CSV table of C-alpha atoms and ligand atoms in Angstrom, one decimal:
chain,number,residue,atom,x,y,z
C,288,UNK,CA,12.4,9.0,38.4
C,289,UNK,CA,15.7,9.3,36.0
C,290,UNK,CA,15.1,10.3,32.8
C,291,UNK,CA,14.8,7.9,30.2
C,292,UNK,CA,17.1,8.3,27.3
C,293,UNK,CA,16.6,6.6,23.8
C,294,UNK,CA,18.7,7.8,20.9
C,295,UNK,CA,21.7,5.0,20.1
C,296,UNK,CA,19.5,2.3,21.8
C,297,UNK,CA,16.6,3.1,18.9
C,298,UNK,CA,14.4,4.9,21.3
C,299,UNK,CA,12.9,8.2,20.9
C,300,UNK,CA,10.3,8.9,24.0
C,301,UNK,CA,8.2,12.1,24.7
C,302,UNK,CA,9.6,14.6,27.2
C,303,UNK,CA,6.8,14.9,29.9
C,304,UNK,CA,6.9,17.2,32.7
C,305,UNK,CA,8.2,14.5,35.2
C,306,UNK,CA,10.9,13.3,32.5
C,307,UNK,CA,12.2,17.0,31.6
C,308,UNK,CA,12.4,17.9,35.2
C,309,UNK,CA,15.1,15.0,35.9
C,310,UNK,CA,16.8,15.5,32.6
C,311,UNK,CA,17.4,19.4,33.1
C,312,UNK,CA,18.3,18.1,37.0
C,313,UNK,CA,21.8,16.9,34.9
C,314,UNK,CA,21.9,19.3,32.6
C,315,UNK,CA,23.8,22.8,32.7
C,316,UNK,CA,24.0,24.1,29.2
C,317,UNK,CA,21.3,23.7,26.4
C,318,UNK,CA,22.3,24.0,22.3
C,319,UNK,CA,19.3,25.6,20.6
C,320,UNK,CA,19.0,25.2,17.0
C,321,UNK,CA,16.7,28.5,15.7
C,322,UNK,CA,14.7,28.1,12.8
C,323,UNK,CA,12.1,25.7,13.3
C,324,UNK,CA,12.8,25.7,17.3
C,325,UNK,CA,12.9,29.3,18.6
C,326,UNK,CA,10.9,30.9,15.5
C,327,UNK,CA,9.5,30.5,11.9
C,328,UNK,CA,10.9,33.2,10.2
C,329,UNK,CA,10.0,36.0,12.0
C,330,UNK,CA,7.4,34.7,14.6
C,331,UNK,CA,8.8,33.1,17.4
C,332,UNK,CA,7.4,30.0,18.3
C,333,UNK,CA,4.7,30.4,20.7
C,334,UNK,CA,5.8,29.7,24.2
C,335,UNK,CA,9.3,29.3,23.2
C,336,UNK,CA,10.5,33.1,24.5
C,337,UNK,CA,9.3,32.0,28.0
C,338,UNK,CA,11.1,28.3,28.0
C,339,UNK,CA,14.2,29.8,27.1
C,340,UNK,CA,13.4,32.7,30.3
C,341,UNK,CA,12.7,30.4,32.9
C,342,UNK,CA,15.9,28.2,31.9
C,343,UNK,CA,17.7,31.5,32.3
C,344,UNK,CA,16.1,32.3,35.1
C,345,UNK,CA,17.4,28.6,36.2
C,346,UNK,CA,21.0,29.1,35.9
C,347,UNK,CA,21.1,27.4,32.7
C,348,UNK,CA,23.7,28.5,30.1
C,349,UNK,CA,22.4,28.7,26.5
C,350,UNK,CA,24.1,28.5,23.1
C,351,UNK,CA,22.7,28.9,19.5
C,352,UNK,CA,23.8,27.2,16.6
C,353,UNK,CA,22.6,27.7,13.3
C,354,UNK,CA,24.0,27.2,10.2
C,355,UNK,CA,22.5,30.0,8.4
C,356,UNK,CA,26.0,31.9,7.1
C,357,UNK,CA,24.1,34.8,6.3
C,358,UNK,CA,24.0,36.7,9.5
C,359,UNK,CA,27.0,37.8,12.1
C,360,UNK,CA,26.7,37.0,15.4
C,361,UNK,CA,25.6,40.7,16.7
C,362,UNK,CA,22.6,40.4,14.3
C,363,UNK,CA,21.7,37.3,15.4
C,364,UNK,CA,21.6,38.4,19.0
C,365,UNK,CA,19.7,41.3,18.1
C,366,UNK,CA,16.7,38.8,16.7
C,367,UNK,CA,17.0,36.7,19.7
C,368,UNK,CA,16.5,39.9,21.6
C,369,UNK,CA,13.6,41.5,19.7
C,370,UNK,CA,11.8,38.1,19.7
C,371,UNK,CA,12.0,38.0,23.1
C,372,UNK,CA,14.5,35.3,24.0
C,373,UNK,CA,16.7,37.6,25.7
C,374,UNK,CA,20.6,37.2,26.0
C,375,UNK,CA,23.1,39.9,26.0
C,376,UNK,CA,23.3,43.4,24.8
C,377,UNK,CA,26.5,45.5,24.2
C,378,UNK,CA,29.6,44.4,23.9
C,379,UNK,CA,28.8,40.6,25.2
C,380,UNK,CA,25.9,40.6,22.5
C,381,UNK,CA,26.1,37.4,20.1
C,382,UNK,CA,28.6,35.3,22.9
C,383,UNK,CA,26.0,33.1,22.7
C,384,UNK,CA,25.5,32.3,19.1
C,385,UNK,CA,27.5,30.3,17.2
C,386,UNK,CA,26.7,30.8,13.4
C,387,UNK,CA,28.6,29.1,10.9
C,388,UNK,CA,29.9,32.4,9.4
C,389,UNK,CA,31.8,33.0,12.6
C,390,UNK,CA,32.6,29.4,12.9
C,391,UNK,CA,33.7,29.9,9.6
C,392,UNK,CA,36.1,32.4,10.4
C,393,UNK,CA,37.8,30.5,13.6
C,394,UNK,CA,38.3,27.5,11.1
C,395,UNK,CA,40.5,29.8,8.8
C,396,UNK,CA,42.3,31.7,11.6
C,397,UNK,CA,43.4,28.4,12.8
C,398,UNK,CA,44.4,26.7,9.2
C,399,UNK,CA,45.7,29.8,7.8
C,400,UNK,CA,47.8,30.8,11.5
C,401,UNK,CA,51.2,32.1,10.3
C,402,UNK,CA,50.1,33.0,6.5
C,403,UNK,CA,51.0,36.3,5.9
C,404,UNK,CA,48.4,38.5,5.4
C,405,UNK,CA,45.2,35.8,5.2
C,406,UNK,CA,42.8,36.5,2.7
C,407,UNK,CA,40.2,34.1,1.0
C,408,UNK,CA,37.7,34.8,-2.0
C,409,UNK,CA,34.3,34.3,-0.5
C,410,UNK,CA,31.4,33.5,-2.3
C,411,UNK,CA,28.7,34.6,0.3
C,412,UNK,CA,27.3,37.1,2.1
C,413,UNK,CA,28.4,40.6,3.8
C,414,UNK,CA,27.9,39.0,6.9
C,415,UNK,CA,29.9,35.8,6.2
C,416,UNK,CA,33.2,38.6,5.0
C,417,UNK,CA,32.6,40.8,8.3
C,418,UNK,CA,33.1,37.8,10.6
C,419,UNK,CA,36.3,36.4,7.9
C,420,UNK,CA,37.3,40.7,8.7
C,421,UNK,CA,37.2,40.6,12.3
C,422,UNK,CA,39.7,37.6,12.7
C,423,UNK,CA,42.1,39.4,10.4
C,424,UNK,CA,41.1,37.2,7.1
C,425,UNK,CA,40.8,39.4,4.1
C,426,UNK,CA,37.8,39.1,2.3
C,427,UNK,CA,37.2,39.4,-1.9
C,428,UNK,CA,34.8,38.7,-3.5
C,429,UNK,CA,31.5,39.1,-2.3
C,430,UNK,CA,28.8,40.7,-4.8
C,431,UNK,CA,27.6,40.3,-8.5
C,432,UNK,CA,30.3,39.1,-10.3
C,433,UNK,CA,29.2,39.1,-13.8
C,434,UNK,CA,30.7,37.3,-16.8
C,435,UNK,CA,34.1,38.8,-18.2
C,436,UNK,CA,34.6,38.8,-21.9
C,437,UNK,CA,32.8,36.0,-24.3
C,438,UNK,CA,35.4,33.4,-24.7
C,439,UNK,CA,36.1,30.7,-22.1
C,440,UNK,CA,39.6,31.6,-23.1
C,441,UNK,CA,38.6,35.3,-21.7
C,442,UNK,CA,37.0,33.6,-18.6
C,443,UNK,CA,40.1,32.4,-17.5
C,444,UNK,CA,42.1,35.5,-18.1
C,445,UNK,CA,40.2,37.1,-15.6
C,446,UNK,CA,42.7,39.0,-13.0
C,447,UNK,CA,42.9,36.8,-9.7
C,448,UNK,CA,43.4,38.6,-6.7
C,449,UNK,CA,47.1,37.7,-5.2
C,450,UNK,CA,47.9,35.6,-2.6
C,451,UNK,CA,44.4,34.0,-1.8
C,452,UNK,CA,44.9,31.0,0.7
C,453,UNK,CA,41.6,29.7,0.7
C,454,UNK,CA,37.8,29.9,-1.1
C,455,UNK,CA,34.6,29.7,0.9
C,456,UNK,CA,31.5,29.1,0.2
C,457,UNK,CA,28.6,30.1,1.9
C,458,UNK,CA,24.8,31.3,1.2
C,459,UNK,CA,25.5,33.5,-1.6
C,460,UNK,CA,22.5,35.1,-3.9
C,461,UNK,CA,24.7,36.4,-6.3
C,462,UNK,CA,26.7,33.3,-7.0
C,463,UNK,CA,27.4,33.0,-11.2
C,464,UNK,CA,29.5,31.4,-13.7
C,465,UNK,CA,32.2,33.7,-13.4
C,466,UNK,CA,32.7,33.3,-9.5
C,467,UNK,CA,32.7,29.2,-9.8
C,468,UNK,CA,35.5,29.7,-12.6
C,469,UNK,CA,37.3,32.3,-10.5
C,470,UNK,CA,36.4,29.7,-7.5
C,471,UNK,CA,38.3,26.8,-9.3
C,472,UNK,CA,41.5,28.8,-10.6
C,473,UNK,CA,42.0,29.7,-6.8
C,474,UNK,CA,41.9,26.1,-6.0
C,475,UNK,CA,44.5,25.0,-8.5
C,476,UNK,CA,46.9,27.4,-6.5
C,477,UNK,CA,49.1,25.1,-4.4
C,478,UNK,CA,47.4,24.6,-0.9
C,479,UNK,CA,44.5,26.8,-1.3
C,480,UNK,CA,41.6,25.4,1.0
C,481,UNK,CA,38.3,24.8,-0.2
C,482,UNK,CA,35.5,25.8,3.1
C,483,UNK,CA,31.6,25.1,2.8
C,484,UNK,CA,29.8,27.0,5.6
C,485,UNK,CA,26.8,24.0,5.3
C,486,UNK,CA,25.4,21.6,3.4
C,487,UNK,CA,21.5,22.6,3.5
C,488,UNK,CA,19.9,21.9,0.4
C,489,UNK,CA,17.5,24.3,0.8
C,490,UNK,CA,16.7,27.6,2.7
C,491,UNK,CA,14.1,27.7,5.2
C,492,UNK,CA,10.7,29.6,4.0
C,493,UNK,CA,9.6,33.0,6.0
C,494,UNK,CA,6.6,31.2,6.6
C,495,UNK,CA,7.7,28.3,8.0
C,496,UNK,CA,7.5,25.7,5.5
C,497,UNK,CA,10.2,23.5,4.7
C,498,UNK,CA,10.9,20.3,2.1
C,499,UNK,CA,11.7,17.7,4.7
C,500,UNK,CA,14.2,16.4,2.4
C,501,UNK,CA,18.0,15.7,3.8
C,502,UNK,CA,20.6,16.5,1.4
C,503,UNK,CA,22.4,13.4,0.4
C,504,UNK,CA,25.9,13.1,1.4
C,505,UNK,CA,25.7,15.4,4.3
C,506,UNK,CA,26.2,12.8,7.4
C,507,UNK,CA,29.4,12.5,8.3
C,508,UNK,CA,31.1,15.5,6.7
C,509,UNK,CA,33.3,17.7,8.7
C,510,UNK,CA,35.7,20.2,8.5
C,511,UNK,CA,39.1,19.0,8.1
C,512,UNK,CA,38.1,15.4,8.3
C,513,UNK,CA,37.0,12.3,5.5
C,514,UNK,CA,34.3,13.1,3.5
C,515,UNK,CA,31.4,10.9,4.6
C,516,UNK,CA,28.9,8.5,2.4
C,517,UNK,CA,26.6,10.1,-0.2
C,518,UNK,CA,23.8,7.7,1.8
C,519,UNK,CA,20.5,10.0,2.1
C,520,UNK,CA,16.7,9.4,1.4
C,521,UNK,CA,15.7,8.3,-1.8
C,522,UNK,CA,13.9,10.9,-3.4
C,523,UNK,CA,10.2,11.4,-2.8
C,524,UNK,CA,7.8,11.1,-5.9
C,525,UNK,CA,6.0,14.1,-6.5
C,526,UNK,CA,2.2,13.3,-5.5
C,527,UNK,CA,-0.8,15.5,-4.9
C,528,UNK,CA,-0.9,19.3,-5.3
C,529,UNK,CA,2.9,20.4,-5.4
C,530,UNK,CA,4.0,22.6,-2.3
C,531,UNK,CA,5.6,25.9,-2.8
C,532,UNK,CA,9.7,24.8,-3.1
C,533,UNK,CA,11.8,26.7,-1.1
C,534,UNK,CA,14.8,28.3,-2.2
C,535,UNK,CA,18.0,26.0,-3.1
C,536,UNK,CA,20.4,26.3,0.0
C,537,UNK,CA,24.2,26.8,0.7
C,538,UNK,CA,24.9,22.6,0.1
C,539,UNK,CA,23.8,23.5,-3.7
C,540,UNK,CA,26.6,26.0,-4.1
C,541,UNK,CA,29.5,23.7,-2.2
C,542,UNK,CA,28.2,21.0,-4.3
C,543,UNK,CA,29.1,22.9,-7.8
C,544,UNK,CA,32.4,23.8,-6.5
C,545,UNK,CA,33.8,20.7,-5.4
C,546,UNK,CA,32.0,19.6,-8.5
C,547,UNK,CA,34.1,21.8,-10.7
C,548,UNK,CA,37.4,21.8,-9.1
C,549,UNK,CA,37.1,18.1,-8.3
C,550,UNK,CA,37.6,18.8,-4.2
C,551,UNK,CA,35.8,18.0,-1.3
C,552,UNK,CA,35.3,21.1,0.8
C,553,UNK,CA,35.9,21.0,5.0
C,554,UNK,CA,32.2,21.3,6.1
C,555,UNK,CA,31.9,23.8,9.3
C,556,UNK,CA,28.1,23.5,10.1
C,557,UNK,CA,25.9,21.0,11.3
C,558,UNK,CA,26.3,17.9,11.5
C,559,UNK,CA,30.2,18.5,11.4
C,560,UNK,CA,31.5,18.3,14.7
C,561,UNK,CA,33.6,21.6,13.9
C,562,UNK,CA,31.1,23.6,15.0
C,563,UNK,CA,30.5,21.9,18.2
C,564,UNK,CA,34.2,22.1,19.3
C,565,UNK,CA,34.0,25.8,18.7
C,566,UNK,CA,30.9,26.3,21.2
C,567,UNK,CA,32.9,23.2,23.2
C,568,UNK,CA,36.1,25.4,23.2
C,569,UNK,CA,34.3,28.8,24.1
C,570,UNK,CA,31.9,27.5,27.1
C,571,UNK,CA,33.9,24.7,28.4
C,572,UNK,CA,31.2,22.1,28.1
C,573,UNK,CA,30.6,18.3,29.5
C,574,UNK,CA,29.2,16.9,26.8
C,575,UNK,CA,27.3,14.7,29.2
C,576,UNK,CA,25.4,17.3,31.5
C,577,UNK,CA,24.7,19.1,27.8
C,578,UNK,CA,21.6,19.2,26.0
C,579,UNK,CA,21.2,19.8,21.9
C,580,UNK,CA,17.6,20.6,20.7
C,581,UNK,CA,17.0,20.9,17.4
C,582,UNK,CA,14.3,20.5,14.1
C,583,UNK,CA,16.4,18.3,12.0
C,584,UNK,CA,17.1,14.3,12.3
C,585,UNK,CA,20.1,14.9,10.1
C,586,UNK,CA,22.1,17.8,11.1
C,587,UNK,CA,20.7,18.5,14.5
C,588,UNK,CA,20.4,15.5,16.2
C,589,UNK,CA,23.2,13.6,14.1
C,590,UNK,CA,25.5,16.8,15.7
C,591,UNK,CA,24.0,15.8,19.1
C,592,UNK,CA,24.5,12.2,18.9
C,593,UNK,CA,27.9,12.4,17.3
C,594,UNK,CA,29.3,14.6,20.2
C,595,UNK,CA,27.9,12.6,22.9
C,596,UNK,CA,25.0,15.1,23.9
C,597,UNK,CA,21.5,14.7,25.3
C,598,UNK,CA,19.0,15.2,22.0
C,599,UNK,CA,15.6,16.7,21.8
C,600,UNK,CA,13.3,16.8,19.0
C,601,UNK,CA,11.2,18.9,18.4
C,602,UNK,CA,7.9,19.1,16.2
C,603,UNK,CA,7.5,22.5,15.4
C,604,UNK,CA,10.4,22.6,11.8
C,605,UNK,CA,11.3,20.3,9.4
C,606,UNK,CA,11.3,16.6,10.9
C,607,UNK,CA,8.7,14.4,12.1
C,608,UNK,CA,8.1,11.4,14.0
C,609,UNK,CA,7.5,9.2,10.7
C,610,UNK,CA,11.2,10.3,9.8
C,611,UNK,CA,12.3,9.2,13.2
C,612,UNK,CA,10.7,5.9,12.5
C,613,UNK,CA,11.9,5.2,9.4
C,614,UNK,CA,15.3,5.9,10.8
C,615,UNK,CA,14.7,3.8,13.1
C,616,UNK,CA,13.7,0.8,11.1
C,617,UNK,CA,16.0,1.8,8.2
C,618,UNK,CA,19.0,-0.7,7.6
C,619,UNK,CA,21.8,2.4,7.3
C,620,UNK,CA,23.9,3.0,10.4
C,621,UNK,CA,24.2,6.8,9.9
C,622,UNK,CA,20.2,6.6,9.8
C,623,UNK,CA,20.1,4.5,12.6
C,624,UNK,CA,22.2,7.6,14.6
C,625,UNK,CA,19.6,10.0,13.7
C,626,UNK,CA,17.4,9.3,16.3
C,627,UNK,CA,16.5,11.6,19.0
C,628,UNK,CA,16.8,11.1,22.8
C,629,UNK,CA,13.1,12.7,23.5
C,630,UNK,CA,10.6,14.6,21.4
C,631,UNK,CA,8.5,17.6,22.4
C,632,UNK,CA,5.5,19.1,20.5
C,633,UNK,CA,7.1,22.3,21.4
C,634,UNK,CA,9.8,23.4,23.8
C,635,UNK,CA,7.0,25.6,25.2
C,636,UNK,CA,6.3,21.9,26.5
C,637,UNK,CA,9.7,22.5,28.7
C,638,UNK,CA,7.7,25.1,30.7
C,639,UNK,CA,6.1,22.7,33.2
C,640,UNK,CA,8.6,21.1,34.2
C,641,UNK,CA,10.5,25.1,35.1
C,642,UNK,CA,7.4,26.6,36.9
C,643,UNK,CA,7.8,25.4,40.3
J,82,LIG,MG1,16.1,24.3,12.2
């Protein structure tokens, strides 16, 4: 039988055996978000490690996208390997994985090409500066940065580094007062970009649990294009015992900058299509015989949709099927893309359909 397909036309049907085995019949590549798909923290998902074998095993090419800024690619490959969902070692380790601090990095080398010398102030991590490095864009910035002098008027006397073309944002623990108003002076410099790696609102817990919340605003934002509506979920009233909060995520930080030097930042993760061009550019995909699978309604399946991609769900992260259904009956249009092709439980449930 053909495989079903819902998403645009408001349906969003389980992948059984029969359907998966016709879908992956016209499919050669499939886009694996990781957190909440491939592992919680740092358990894989159980059954996931031997999907993501047999598809190997099937010829299938694989790509990872994550918008976690936090990691290079190498290291990223490394947990993909000690989880035991394989992939390269050595010098072709991480050509799979497409992490917004190396997406990130392609973004720059592009808008900056011909500046001499690029260099951009970076509030984020090690990681996020090593993959800026290894395109040739300078990197200051990253670490505790604490407040200089007592005086606004000291704040802003604070020495700049020269010639910095662009400021970036991405997961960054040590972000303070004194790096937003260093942050802001950059932008005021004539045609100094402003680059958000993501717009999560909050991290993913080591254990797994997440606040299903979207972050409001984030549909439709992408690098170098309009910024999109600030249409997300109302709120959700605080009932019951309160769950452990996780951490406040990169979106938070972007949000106080372009807050502060009134700018909207180019967005490169999720559900920006950037990201997807740079897998798009490196694998030379057809979008139609291409599969995202992902956790999230609103970055990984929004991604999916927007690019013109087949769309799994699955159960095992942060969204459920009572999102999908209030998307579905929701009166927004960008809700109303946020629906999935097929759901699985698990991609573990992808093994039957690979065993014979
Ligand atoms: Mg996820």
């Amino acid at each position: 039988m053909a495989a079903e397909a819902g998403g645009r036309g408001g349906r969003c049907v389980r992948l059984s055996a029969e359907r998966a085995r016709a879908l992956l019949a016209d499919v050669d590549t499939l886009l694996f978000d990781c957190d909440g798909v491939l592992w919680r923290g740092e358990t894989a998902v159980p059954g996931a490690p031997e999907a993501l074998t047999a598809l190997r095993a099937r010829g299938k090419r694989l790509g990872f996208i994550t918008n976690n800024s936090s990691k290079t690619r190498a290291a990223y490959a490394e947990k993909l390997r000690r989880l035991g969902f394989g992939g390269p070692a050595g010098p072709g380790a991480g050509l799979e994985v497409f992490g917004t601090a190396y997406c990130t990095a392609l973004y720059l080398r592009q808008r900056l090409a011909g500046a001499p010398a690029p260099k951009a102030y970076v509030l984020g991590s090690p990681a996020l500066a090593a993959e800026l490095e290894a395109v040739g864009v300078a990197a200051v910035g990253v670490g505790p940065e604490p407040l200089q002098g007592d005086s606004p008027a000291a704040w802003l006397s604070a020495p700049l580094e020269p010639d910095v073309r662009a400021v970036v944002v991405g997961f960054d623990p040590h972000f303070s007062y004194m790096k937003l108003t260093k942050a802001v002076r950059y932008l005021q410099q004539p045609g100094c970009l402003l680059v958000g790696t993501n717009m999560d609102n909050r991290l993913p817990l080591e254990n797994g649990c997440f606040i299903a919340g979207p972050c409001a605003g984030r549909a439709g934002r992408a690098a170098g294009g309009p910024a999109g509506g600030r249409a997300g979920r109302p709120l959700r009233p605080l009932t019951g015992r309160p769950r452990p909060s996780p951490p406040a995520g990169t979106g938070c930080l972007v949000h106080a900058v372009e807050m502060a030097a009134q700018r909207r930042a180019d967005i490169i993760g999720k559900p920006s299509r950037f990201i997807f061009d740079c897998v798009s550019q490196e694998y030379g995909i057809d979008p139609e015989r291409t599969v995202m699978v992902g956790d999230r309604l609103d970055t990984d399946i929004l991604l999916g949709v927007t690019c013109g991609l087949k769309t799994i769900l699955t159960l095992t992260g942060v969204s459920s099927l009572g999102d999908v259904q209030s998307n579905q009956e929701s009166d927004s249009a960008s809700r109303k893309e946020m629906v999935p092709d097929f759901y699985v439980d698990s991609i573990a449930d992808l093994l039957p359909a690979l065993q014979d």
